[in-house]
Amino acid sequence: MIRKFLTWIGMLFLFLSILPGQSNAQEETPILKMEELKVQVMPEYAKHPEDKEQDHPSLLIGYHGTLVNNTDSPLKGQIEIPLPMNEDEFRIGFVADYNRNLTELNEIEYEKDQDKGTISWETTEEIQPNESYKFVIEYYTAQLVAKGESKKATYQFKSFANIGLVNVIFLEPLKSEQFQLTPPADSHQENGYGMNMFSYQIQGMKPDDIKEFQLEYTRAETRTTMDIMAEMTGDPAHGKEAVKQNETLPIWQVIALVGGICIVAAVLILFLLKRKKPIQKAQEKETKDYEIKKQRLRAMLLDGSISEQEYNELMKKE
């Protein structure tokens, strides 16, 4: 009975430690410290997993957070994160956390509180003293305003905790032109796949601190960046032409990265054709889930969320 009571108290403190606007969290060292939050702003990057078509270009936002256990005891409890649910066509795409050694990315069940504008979940594993806990949240909105080929959006990040470092990264969609950001980015780099990434580093954000950014570009292409990438990796001949036109993705890197995966997928399709319909439906669902996870991990590799070594380790688990 005492153990249950202490466990409940521990979960309550863990829950309260990252709620925005808690005066204790500002005056005292929180039980879970939000050490770093990477915010990725990705216009026309991908469609929502449930969408086959889209009438309006989407804006995908990714949170990659790192919390640290500041106590002397292992903690396992409830995490609550506010999200801008009042945005037009707001939809959650993906919520997950990593295991302790960062070799598995576990999609997790979460509860959505529309009135409070938060989602919450229980940590998959205990967080050991001084250990990091990493999570991923992806959501979509329709706040990208399109007038013909011209695209504009205002993105506002409102801090929900004391965060040591906030890194806001904008990914320029493939086949776009005249990409501009206001204020100007702190740094710009092109990753190994030819994608432009613009970064802002903000030290020491407090609850309710706000940073606002405007982005503007032109783009005639209606396919998402991930659709273009899928074409590049799915058909080497077509991929070479796409690389030549876009000057974005070295084809040898594409083949080295996903060539084996495509062969596995082809074998699965051939196997499914030989099975009865009930089994075929189950296998199709499993294959679809696998493809979604594969695409998501590939996207995280491309946008720099994970390294190639982490990508390879995570793919082994799928």
PDB file of C-alpha atoms in Angstrom, residues 11-295:
ATOM      1  CA  MET A  11       3.986  10.101 -10.987  1.00  0.00           C
ATOM      2  CA  LEU A  12       2.170  13.213  -9.825  1.00  0.00           C
ATOM      3  CA  PHE A  13       5.425  15.157  -9.407  1.00  0.00           C
ATOM      4  CA  LEU A  14       6.665  13.919 -12.776  1.00  0.00           C
ATOM      5  CA  PHE A  15       3.419  15.078 -14.349  1.00  0.00           C
ATOM      6  CA  LEU A  16       3.588  18.510 -12.722  1.00  0.00           C
ATOM      7  CA  SER A  17       7.256  19.081 -13.403  1.00  0.00           C
ATOM      8  CA  ILE A  18       6.773  19.940 -17.083  1.00  0.00           C
ATOM      9  CA  LEU A  19       3.407  21.668 -17.059  1.00  0.00           C
ATOM     10  CA  PRO A  20       3.633  25.271 -18.314  1.00  0.00           C
ATOM     11  CA  GLY A  21       3.121  28.084 -15.882  1.00  0.00           C
ATOM     12  CA  GLN A  22       3.995  26.150 -12.719  1.00  0.00           C
ATOM     13  CA  SER A  23       5.588  28.606 -10.285  1.00  0.00           C
ATOM     14  CA  ASN A  24       7.467  25.828  -8.478  1.00  0.00           C
ATOM     15  CA  ALA A  25       9.066  24.780 -11.738  1.00  0.00           C
ATOM     16  CA  GLN A  26      10.484  28.287 -12.129  1.00  0.00           C
ATOM     17  CA  GLU A  27      11.655  28.710  -8.530  1.00  0.00           C
ATOM     18  CA  GLU A  28      13.068  25.234  -7.945  1.00  0.00           C
ATOM     19  CA  THR A  29      14.953  22.689  -9.975  1.00  0.00           C
ATOM     20  CA  PRO A  30      12.270  20.621 -11.751  1.00  0.00           C
ATOM     21  CA  ILE A  31      12.213  16.859 -11.364  1.00  0.00           C
ATOM     22  CA  LEU A  32      12.422  16.513 -15.129  1.00  0.00           C
ATOM     23  CA  LYS A  33      14.450  19.227 -16.817  1.00  0.00           C
ATOM     24  CA  MET A  34      13.717  20.039 -20.458  1.00  0.00           C
ATOM     25  CA  GLU A  35      17.318  20.107 -21.545  1.00  0.00           C
ATOM     26  CA  GLU A  36      16.768  20.562 -25.275  1.00  0.00           C
ATOM     27  CA  LEU A  37      13.946  20.823 -27.765  1.00  0.00           C
ATOM     28  CA  LYS A  38      14.496  20.623 -31.495  1.00  0.00           C
ATOM     29  CA  VAL A  39      11.564  22.086 -33.437  1.00  0.00           C
ATOM     30  CA  GLN A  40      11.464  21.202 -37.117  1.00  0.00           C
ATOM     31  CA  VAL A  41       9.271  23.264 -39.446  1.00  0.00           C
ATOM     32  CA  MET A  42       8.728  21.387 -42.697  1.00  0.00           C
ATOM     33  CA  PRO A  43       6.461  22.934 -45.353  1.00  0.00           C
ATOM     34  CA  GLU A  44       5.146  20.532 -48.010  1.00  0.00           C
ATOM     35  CA  TYR A  45       7.352  17.820 -46.565  1.00  0.00           C
ATOM     36  CA  ALA A  46       4.856  14.959 -46.262  1.00  0.00           C
ATOM     37  CA  LYS A  47       1.169  14.136 -46.182  1.00  0.00           C
ATOM     38  CA  HIS A  48      -0.575  13.012 -43.027  1.00  0.00           C
ATOM     39  CA  PRO A  49      -0.287   9.179 -42.764  1.00  0.00           C
ATOM     40  CA  GLU A  50      -4.055   8.811 -43.266  1.00  0.00           C
ATOM     41  CA  ASP A  51      -4.175  10.987 -46.403  1.00  0.00           C
ATOM     42  CA  LYS A  52      -3.876   9.581 -49.894  1.00  0.00           C
ATOM     43  CA  GLU A  53      -4.446  12.947 -51.523  1.00  0.00           C
ATOM     44  CA  GLN A  54      -4.384  16.504 -50.245  1.00  0.00           C
ATOM     45  CA  ASP A  55      -6.133  19.606 -51.524  1.00  0.00           C
ATOM     46  CA  HIS A  56      -4.011  22.039 -49.543  1.00  0.00           C
ATOM     47  CA  PRO A  57      -0.228  21.990 -48.913  1.00  0.00           C
ATOM     48  CA  SER A  58       0.455  20.933 -45.329  1.00  0.00           C
ATOM     49  CA  LEU A  59       2.906  22.220 -42.763  1.00  0.00           C
ATOM     50  CA  LEU A  60       4.543  19.475 -40.720  1.00  0.00           C
ATOM     51  CA  ILE A  61       5.974  20.370 -37.308  1.00  0.00           C
ATOM     52  CA  GLY A  62       8.235  17.998 -35.412  1.00  0.00           C
ATOM     53  CA  TYR A  63       9.199  18.191 -31.734  1.00  0.00           C
ATOM     54  CA  HIS A  64      12.299  16.225 -30.706  1.00  0.00           C
ATOM     55  CA  GLY A  65      12.643  16.698 -26.963  1.00  0.00           C
ATOM     56  CA  THR A  66      15.210  15.681 -24.368  1.00  0.00           C
ATOM     57  CA  LEU A  67      14.245  15.550 -20.686  1.00  0.00           C
ATOM     58  CA  VAL A  68      16.671  14.752 -17.875  1.00  0.00           C
ATOM     59  CA  ASN A  69      15.861  13.112 -14.524  1.00  0.00           C
ATOM     60  CA  ASN A  70      17.321  15.416 -11.861  1.00  0.00           C
ATOM     61  CA  THR A  71      16.444  13.173  -8.916  1.00  0.00           C
ATOM     62  CA  ASP A  72      18.325  10.341  -7.233  1.00  0.00           C
ATOM     63  CA  SER A  73      15.582   7.811  -8.010  1.00  0.00           C
ATOM     64  CA  PRO A  74      14.262   6.138 -11.177  1.00  0.00           C
ATOM     65  CA  LEU A  75      11.063   7.764 -12.463  1.00  0.00           C
ATOM     66  CA  LYS A  76       8.245   6.449 -14.607  1.00  0.00           C
ATOM     67  CA  GLY A  77       5.169   8.557 -15.019  1.00  0.00           C
ATOM     68  CA  GLN A  78       2.990  10.858 -17.056  1.00  0.00           C
ATOM     69  CA  ILE A  79       4.339  13.366 -19.562  1.00  0.00           C
ATOM     70  CA  GLU A  80       2.109  16.222 -20.716  1.00  0.00           C
ATOM     71  CA  ILE A  81       2.948  18.491 -23.654  1.00  0.00           C
ATOM     72  CA  PRO A  82       0.842  21.425 -24.933  1.00  0.00           C
ATOM     73  CA  LEU A  83       0.215  21.576 -28.691  1.00  0.00           C
ATOM     74  CA  PRO A  84      -1.422  24.333 -30.818  1.00  0.00           C
ATOM     75  CA  MET A  85      -4.672  22.435 -31.353  1.00  0.00           C
ATOM     76  CA  ASN A  86      -6.504  25.619 -32.357  1.00  0.00           C
ATOM     77  CA  GLU A  87      -4.546  25.788 -35.620  1.00  0.00           C
ATOM     78  CA  ASP A  88      -6.563  25.162 -38.773  1.00  0.00           C
ATOM     79  CA  GLU A  89      -6.777  21.430 -39.605  1.00  0.00           C
ATOM     80  CA  PHE A  90      -4.506  20.474 -36.721  1.00  0.00           C
ATOM     81  CA  ARG A  91      -3.827  16.725 -36.706  1.00  0.00           C
ATOM     82  CA  ILE A  92      -1.304  14.610 -34.842  1.00  0.00           C
ATOM     83  CA  GLY A  93       0.737  12.322 -37.042  1.00  0.00           C
ATOM     84  CA  PHE A  94       3.143  10.514 -34.745  1.00  0.00           C
ATOM     85  CA  VAL A  95       4.093  10.279 -31.056  1.00  0.00           C
ATOM     86  CA  ALA A  96       6.964   8.098 -29.846  1.00  0.00           C
ATOM     87  CA  ASP A  97       9.794   7.784 -27.361  1.00  0.00           C
ATOM     88  CA  TYR A  98      13.187   6.092 -27.419  1.00  0.00           C
ATOM     89  CA  ASN A  99      14.334   3.224 -25.278  1.00  0.00           C
ATOM     90  CA  ARG A 100      17.241   3.706 -22.889  1.00  0.00           C
ATOM     91  CA  ASN A 101      20.075   2.970 -25.323  1.00  0.00           C
ATOM     92  CA  LEU A 102      18.398   4.845 -28.205  1.00  0.00           C
ATOM     93  CA  THR A 103      18.189   1.747 -30.416  1.00  0.00           C
ATOM     94  CA  GLU A 104      14.387   1.589 -30.551  1.00  0.00           C
ATOM     95  CA  LEU A 105      11.826   4.242 -31.358  1.00  0.00           C
ATOM     96  CA  ASN A 106       8.548   3.142 -29.782  1.00  0.00           C
ATOM     97  CA  GLU A 107       5.280   4.576 -31.060  1.00  0.00           C
ATOM     98  CA  ILE A 108       3.175   5.165 -27.967  1.00  0.00           C
ATOM     99  CA  GLU A 109      -0.470   5.565 -27.102  1.00  0.00           C
ATOM    100  CA  TYR A 110      -1.373   9.029 -25.886  1.00  0.00           C
ATOM    101  CA  GLU A 111      -4.389  10.837 -24.525  1.00  0.00           C
ATOM    102  CA  LYS A 112      -5.569  14.046 -26.121  1.00  0.00           C
ATOM    103  CA  ASP A 113      -7.225  16.756 -24.044  1.00  0.00           C
ATOM    104  CA  GLN A 114      -8.827  19.164 -26.484  1.00  0.00           C
ATOM    105  CA  ASP A 115     -10.000  21.557 -23.754  1.00  0.00           C
ATOM    106  CA  LYS A 116      -6.516  21.925 -22.255  1.00  0.00           C
ATOM    107  CA  GLY A 117      -4.788  21.685 -25.628  1.00  0.00           C
ATOM    108  CA  THR A 118      -2.402  18.958 -24.455  1.00  0.00           C
ATOM    109  CA  ILE A 119      -1.445  15.384 -25.131  1.00  0.00           C
ATOM    110  CA  SER A 120      -0.118  13.067 -22.428  1.00  0.00           C
ATOM    111  CA  TRP A 121       1.411   9.622 -22.194  1.00  0.00           C
ATOM    112  CA  GLU A 122       3.261   7.360 -19.799  1.00  0.00           C
ATOM    113  CA  THR A 123       6.972   6.839 -20.316  1.00  0.00           C
ATOM    114  CA  THR A 124       7.797   3.464 -21.859  1.00  0.00           C
ATOM    115  CA  GLU A 125      10.672   2.822 -19.466  1.00  0.00           C
ATOM    116  CA  GLU A 126      11.874   4.175 -16.136  1.00  0.00           C
ATOM    117  CA  ILE A 127      14.131   7.198 -16.400  1.00  0.00           C
ATOM    118  CA  GLN A 128      17.225   6.575 -14.323  1.00  0.00           C
ATOM    119  CA  PRO A 129      18.911   9.344 -12.253  1.00  0.00           C
ATOM    120  CA  ASN A 130      20.715  11.852 -14.497  1.00  0.00           C
ATOM    121  CA  GLU A 131      19.483   9.917 -17.517  1.00  0.00           C
ATOM    122  CA  SER A 132      17.965  11.472 -20.635  1.00  0.00           C
ATOM    123  CA  TYR A 133      14.504  10.680 -21.931  1.00  0.00           C
ATOM    124  CA  LYS A 134      13.843  11.464 -25.586  1.00  0.00           C
ATOM    125  CA  PHE A 135      10.486  11.807 -27.305  1.00  0.00           C
ATOM    126  CA  VAL A 136       9.150  12.714 -30.753  1.00  0.00           C
ATOM    127  CA  ILE A 137       5.881  14.447 -31.655  1.00  0.00           C
ATOM    128  CA  GLU A 138       4.794  15.255 -35.193  1.00  0.00           C
ATOM    129  CA  TYR A 139       1.696  17.209 -36.103  1.00  0.00           C
ATOM    130  CA  TYR A 140       0.225  18.780 -39.231  1.00  0.00           C
ATOM    131  CA  THR A 141      -1.601  22.058 -39.841  1.00  0.00           C
ATOM    132  CA  ALA A 142      -2.979  23.943 -42.853  1.00  0.00           C
ATOM    133  CA  GLN A 143      -1.471  27.286 -41.889  1.00  0.00           C
ATOM    134  CA  LEU A 144       0.603  27.418 -45.075  1.00  0.00           C
ATOM    135  CA  VAL A 145      -1.149  30.016 -47.268  1.00  0.00           C
ATOM    136  CA  ALA A 146      -0.958  29.262 -50.984  1.00  0.00           C
ATOM    137  CA  LYS A 147      -1.710  31.735 -53.765  1.00  0.00           C
ATOM    138  CA  GLY A 148      -0.777  30.023 -56.969  1.00  0.00           C
ATOM    139  CA  GLU A 149       2.893  29.147 -56.743  1.00  0.00           C
ATOM    140  CA  SER A 150       3.486  31.591 -53.881  1.00  0.00           C
ATOM    141  CA  LYS A 151       3.508  30.055 -50.370  1.00  0.00           C
ATOM    142  CA  LYS A 152       3.594  31.923 -47.055  1.00  0.00           C
ATOM    143  CA  ALA A 153       3.287  31.014 -43.390  1.00  0.00           C
ATOM    144  CA  THR A 154       3.836  32.481 -39.950  1.00  0.00           C
ATOM    145  CA  TYR A 155       5.126  30.003 -37.415  1.00  0.00           C
ATOM    146  CA  GLN A 156       5.035  30.860 -33.723  1.00  0.00           C
ATOM    147  CA  PHE A 157       6.650  28.766 -31.015  1.00  0.00           C
ATOM    148  CA  LYS A 158       5.414  29.335 -27.469  1.00  0.00           C
ATOM    149  CA  SER A 159       7.612  27.759 -24.825  1.00  0.00           C
ATOM    150  CA  PHE A 160       5.785  25.450 -22.404  1.00  0.00           C
ATOM    151  CA  ALA A 161       8.623  24.928 -19.896  1.00  0.00           C
ATOM    152  CA  ASN A 162      12.064  26.111 -18.838  1.00  0.00           C
ATOM    153  CA  ILE A 163      14.080  24.829 -21.799  1.00  0.00           C
ATOM    154  CA  GLY A 164      17.858  24.931 -21.828  1.00  0.00           C
ATOM    155  CA  LEU A 165      18.203  25.090 -25.623  1.00  0.00           C
ATOM    156  CA  VAL A 166      15.573  25.456 -28.337  1.00  0.00           C
ATOM    157  CA  ASN A 167      16.787  24.728 -31.851  1.00  0.00           C
ATOM    158  CA  VAL A 168      14.259  25.753 -34.525  1.00  0.00           C
ATOM    159  CA  ILE A 169      15.067  24.281 -37.938  1.00  0.00           C
ATOM    160  CA  PHE A 170      13.296  25.098 -41.201  1.00  0.00           C
ATOM    161  CA  LEU A 171      13.620  22.585 -44.033  1.00  0.00           C
ATOM    162  CA  GLU A 172      13.245  23.998 -47.521  1.00  0.00           C
ATOM    163  CA  PRO A 173      11.006  21.752 -49.658  1.00  0.00           C
ATOM    164  CA  LEU A 174      12.564  20.222 -52.746  1.00  0.00           C
ATOM    165  CA  LYS A 175      11.943  22.065 -56.020  1.00  0.00           C
ATOM    166  CA  SER A 176      11.198  25.354 -54.305  1.00  0.00           C
ATOM    167  CA  GLU A 177      12.646  28.765 -55.193  1.00  0.00           C
ATOM    168  CA  GLN A 178      13.255  32.109 -53.483  1.00  0.00           C
ATOM    169  CA  PHE A 179      13.006  30.603 -49.995  1.00  0.00           C
ATOM    170  CA  GLN A 180      13.140  33.429 -47.446  1.00  0.00           C
ATOM    171  CA  LEU A 181      12.905  33.564 -43.654  1.00  0.00           C
ATOM    172  CA  THR A 182      12.265  36.483 -41.307  1.00  0.00           C
ATOM    173  CA  PRO A 183      14.215  37.041 -39.131  1.00  0.00           C
ATOM    174  CA  PRO A 184      17.250  35.704 -41.018  1.00  0.00           C
ATOM    175  CA  ALA A 185      18.466  32.319 -39.797  1.00  0.00           C
ATOM    176  CA  ASP A 186      21.457  32.057 -37.482  1.00  0.00           C
ATOM    177  CA  SER A 187      22.999  29.427 -39.732  1.00  0.00           C
ATOM    178  CA  HIS A 188      22.398  27.548 -42.950  1.00  0.00           C
ATOM    179  CA  GLN A 189      23.658  24.181 -44.050  1.00  0.00           C
ATOM    180  CA  GLU A 190      22.981  21.651 -46.748  1.00  0.00           C
ATOM    181  CA  ASN A 191      22.768  18.082 -45.533  1.00  0.00           C
ATOM    182  CA  GLY A 192      24.272  15.095 -47.316  1.00  0.00           C
ATOM    183  CA  TYR A 193      21.168  14.804 -49.485  1.00  0.00           C
ATOM    184  CA  GLY A 194      21.165  18.320 -50.845  1.00  0.00           C
ATOM    185  CA  MET A 195      18.373  19.663 -48.612  1.00  0.00           C
ATOM    186  CA  ASN A 196      18.685  23.223 -47.311  1.00  0.00           C
ATOM    187  CA  MET A 197      18.286  23.557 -43.538  1.00  0.00           C
ATOM    188  CA  PHE A 198      18.026  26.922 -41.763  1.00  0.00           C
ATOM    189  CA  SER A 199      18.620  26.970 -38.026  1.00  0.00           C
ATOM    190  CA  TYR A 200      17.920  29.264 -35.062  1.00  0.00           C
ATOM    191  CA  GLN A 201      19.434  28.540 -31.653  1.00  0.00           C
ATOM    192  CA  ILE A 202      17.671  30.042 -28.640  1.00  0.00           C
ATOM    193  CA  GLN A 203      19.256  29.675 -25.215  1.00  0.00           C
ATOM    194  CA  GLY A 204      17.178  29.526 -22.051  1.00  0.00           C
ATOM    195  CA  MET A 205      13.504  29.900 -23.013  1.00  0.00           C
ATOM    196  CA  LYS A 206      11.021  30.228 -20.144  1.00  0.00           C
ATOM    197  CA  PRO A 207       7.320  29.272 -20.015  1.00  0.00           C
ATOM    198  CA  ASP A 208       5.208  31.486 -22.306  1.00  0.00           C
ATOM    199  CA  ASP A 209       8.233  32.965 -24.103  1.00  0.00           C
ATOM    200  CA  ILE A 210       7.327  33.362 -27.776  1.00  0.00           C
ATOM    201  CA  LYS A 211       9.422  33.315 -30.940  1.00  0.00           C
ATOM    202  CA  GLU A 212       7.815  34.105 -34.287  1.00  0.00           C
ATOM    203  CA  PHE A 213       9.056  33.407 -37.808  1.00  0.00           C
ATOM    204  CA  GLN A 214       7.771  34.172 -41.304  1.00  0.00           C
ATOM    205  CA  LEU A 215       8.608  32.018 -44.277  1.00  0.00           C
ATOM    206  CA  GLU A 216       7.942  32.651 -47.952  1.00  0.00           C
ATOM    207  CA  TYR A 217       8.850  30.849 -51.170  1.00  0.00           C
ATOM    208  CA  THR A 218       7.574  29.899 -54.595  1.00  0.00           C
ATOM    209  CA  ARG A 219       6.906  26.332 -55.695  1.00  0.00           C
ATOM    210  CA  ALA A 220       5.007  24.989 -58.693  1.00  0.00           C
ATOM    211  CA  GLU A 221       5.525  21.360 -57.656  1.00  0.00           C
ATOM    212  CA  THR A 222       2.495  19.720 -56.001  1.00  0.00           C
ATOM    213  CA  ARG A 223       4.241  16.575 -54.768  1.00  0.00           C
ATOM    214  CA  THR A 224       5.659  16.560 -51.260  1.00  0.00           C
ATOM    215  CA  THR A 225       9.372  16.336 -50.606  1.00  0.00           C
ATOM    216  CA  MET A 226       8.906  12.762 -49.349  1.00  0.00           C
ATOM    217  CA  ASP A 227       7.012  11.796 -52.505  1.00  0.00           C
ATOM    218  CA  ILE A 228       9.898  13.095 -54.589  1.00  0.00           C
ATOM    219  CA  MET A 229      12.369  11.221 -52.406  1.00  0.00           C
ATOM    220  CA  ALA A 230      10.322   8.036 -52.780  1.00  0.00           C
ATOM    221  CA  GLU A 231      10.524   8.327 -56.550  1.00  0.00           C
ATOM    222  CA  MET A 232      14.263   8.859 -56.362  1.00  0.00           C
ATOM    223  CA  THR A 233      14.805   5.779 -54.219  1.00  0.00           C
ATOM    224  CA  GLY A 234      12.144   3.553 -55.780  1.00  0.00           C
ATOM    225  CA  ASP A 235      13.410   3.650 -59.369  1.00  0.00           C
ATOM    226  CA  PRO A 236      17.166   4.100 -59.873  1.00  0.00           C
ATOM    227  CA  ALA A 237      16.730   5.116 -63.532  1.00  0.00           C
ATOM    228  CA  HIS A 238      14.146   7.732 -62.644  1.00  0.00           C
ATOM    229  CA  GLY A 239      16.195   8.676 -59.616  1.00  0.00           C
ATOM    230  CA  LYS A 240      19.202   9.565 -61.739  1.00  0.00           C
ATOM    231  CA  GLU A 241      17.070  11.911 -63.836  1.00  0.00           C
ATOM    232  CA  ALA A 242      15.529  13.460 -60.736  1.00  0.00           C
ATOM    233  CA  VAL A 243      18.964  14.031 -59.240  1.00  0.00           C
ATOM    234  CA  LYS A 244      20.148  15.600 -62.474  1.00  0.00           C
ATOM    235  CA  GLN A 245      17.171  17.986 -62.538  1.00  0.00           C
ATOM    236  CA  ASN A 246      17.182  18.866 -58.840  1.00  0.00           C
ATOM    237  CA  GLU A 247      20.886  18.479 -58.054  1.00  0.00           C
ATOM    238  CA  THR A 248      19.851  17.261 -54.617  1.00  0.00           C
ATOM    239  CA  LEU A 249      20.514  13.590 -54.016  1.00  0.00           C
ATOM    240  CA  PRO A 250      23.642  11.610 -55.013  1.00  0.00           C
ATOM    241  CA  ILE A 251      22.255   8.406 -56.465  1.00  0.00           C
ATOM    242  CA  TRP A 252      25.011   6.229 -54.975  1.00  0.00           C
ATOM    243  CA  GLN A 253      23.935   7.371 -51.524  1.00  0.00           C
ATOM    244  CA  VAL A 254      20.331   6.543 -52.320  1.00  0.00           C
ATOM    245  CA  ILE A 255      21.183   3.032 -53.486  1.00  0.00           C
ATOM    246  CA  ALA A 256      23.507   2.417 -50.533  1.00  0.00           C
ATOM    247  CA  LEU A 257      20.914   3.665 -48.090  1.00  0.00           C
ATOM    248  CA  VAL A 258      17.706   2.002 -49.252  1.00  0.00           C
ATOM    249  CA  GLY A 259      18.563  -0.446 -52.011  1.00  0.00           C
ATOM    250  CA  GLY A 260      18.397  -3.454 -49.707  1.00  0.00           C
ATOM    251  CA  ILE A 261      15.164  -2.267 -48.143  1.00  0.00           C
ATOM    252  CA  CYS A 262      13.468  -2.024 -51.543  1.00  0.00           C
ATOM    253  CA  ILE A 263      14.462  -5.636 -52.301  1.00  0.00           C
ATOM    254  CA  VAL A 264      12.928  -6.791 -49.033  1.00  0.00           C
ATOM    255  CA  ALA A 265       9.714  -4.932 -49.851  1.00  0.00           C
ATOM    256  CA  ALA A 266       9.576  -6.576 -53.295  1.00  0.00           C
ATOM    257  CA  VAL A 267       9.965 -10.036 -51.748  1.00  0.00           C
ATOM    258  CA  LEU A 268       7.156  -9.283 -49.328  1.00  0.00           C
ATOM    259  CA  ILE A 269       4.840  -8.268 -52.183  1.00  0.00           C
ATOM    260  CA  LEU A 270       5.619 -11.461 -54.095  1.00  0.00           C
ATOM    261  CA  PHE A 271       4.944 -13.513 -50.967  1.00  0.00           C
ATOM    262  CA  LEU A 272       1.628 -11.795 -50.321  1.00  0.00           C
ATOM    263  CA  LEU A 273       0.322 -12.626 -53.787  1.00  0.00           C
ATOM    264  CA  LYS A 274       0.546 -16.329 -52.961  1.00  0.00           C
ATOM    265  CA  ARG A 275      -1.501 -16.147 -49.772  1.00  0.00           C
ATOM    266  CA  LYS A 276      -5.235 -16.388 -49.185  1.00  0.00           C
ATOM    267  CA  LYS A 277      -7.217 -13.155 -48.898  1.00  0.00           C
ATOM    268  CA  PRO A 278      -7.679 -13.076 -45.084  1.00  0.00           C
ATOM    269  CA  ILE A 279      -3.976 -13.621 -44.552  1.00  0.00           C
ATOM    270  CA  GLN A 280      -3.242 -11.227 -47.389  1.00  0.00           C
ATOM    271  CA  LYS A 281      -5.159  -8.413 -45.655  1.00  0.00           C
ATOM    272  CA  ALA A 282      -3.246  -8.952 -42.412  1.00  0.00           C
ATOM    273  CA  GLN A 283       0.040  -9.023 -44.274  1.00  0.00           C
ATOM    274  CA  GLU A 284      -0.900  -5.900 -46.237  1.00  0.00           C
ATOM    275  CA  LYS A 285      -1.557  -4.045 -42.988  1.00  0.00           C
ATOM    276  CA  GLU A 286       1.759  -5.229 -41.569  1.00  0.00           C
ATOM    277  CA  THR A 287       3.563  -4.180 -44.733  1.00  0.00           C
ATOM    278  CA  LYS A 288       1.822  -0.795 -44.704  1.00  0.00           C
ATOM    279  CA  ASP A 289       2.842  -0.215 -41.081  1.00  0.00           C
ATOM    280  CA  TYR A 290       6.397  -1.233 -41.925  1.00  0.00           C
ATOM    281  CA  GLU A 291       6.505   1.147 -44.888  1.00  0.00           C
ATOM    282  CA  ILE A 292       5.174   4.028 -42.770  1.00  0.00           C
ATOM    283  CA  LYS A 293       7.816   3.404 -40.107  1.00  0.00           C
ATOM    284  CA  LYS A 294      10.521   3.046 -42.750  1.00  0.00           C
ATOM    285  CA  GLN A 295       9.477   6.308 -44.383  1.00  0.00           C
TER     286      GLN A 295
END
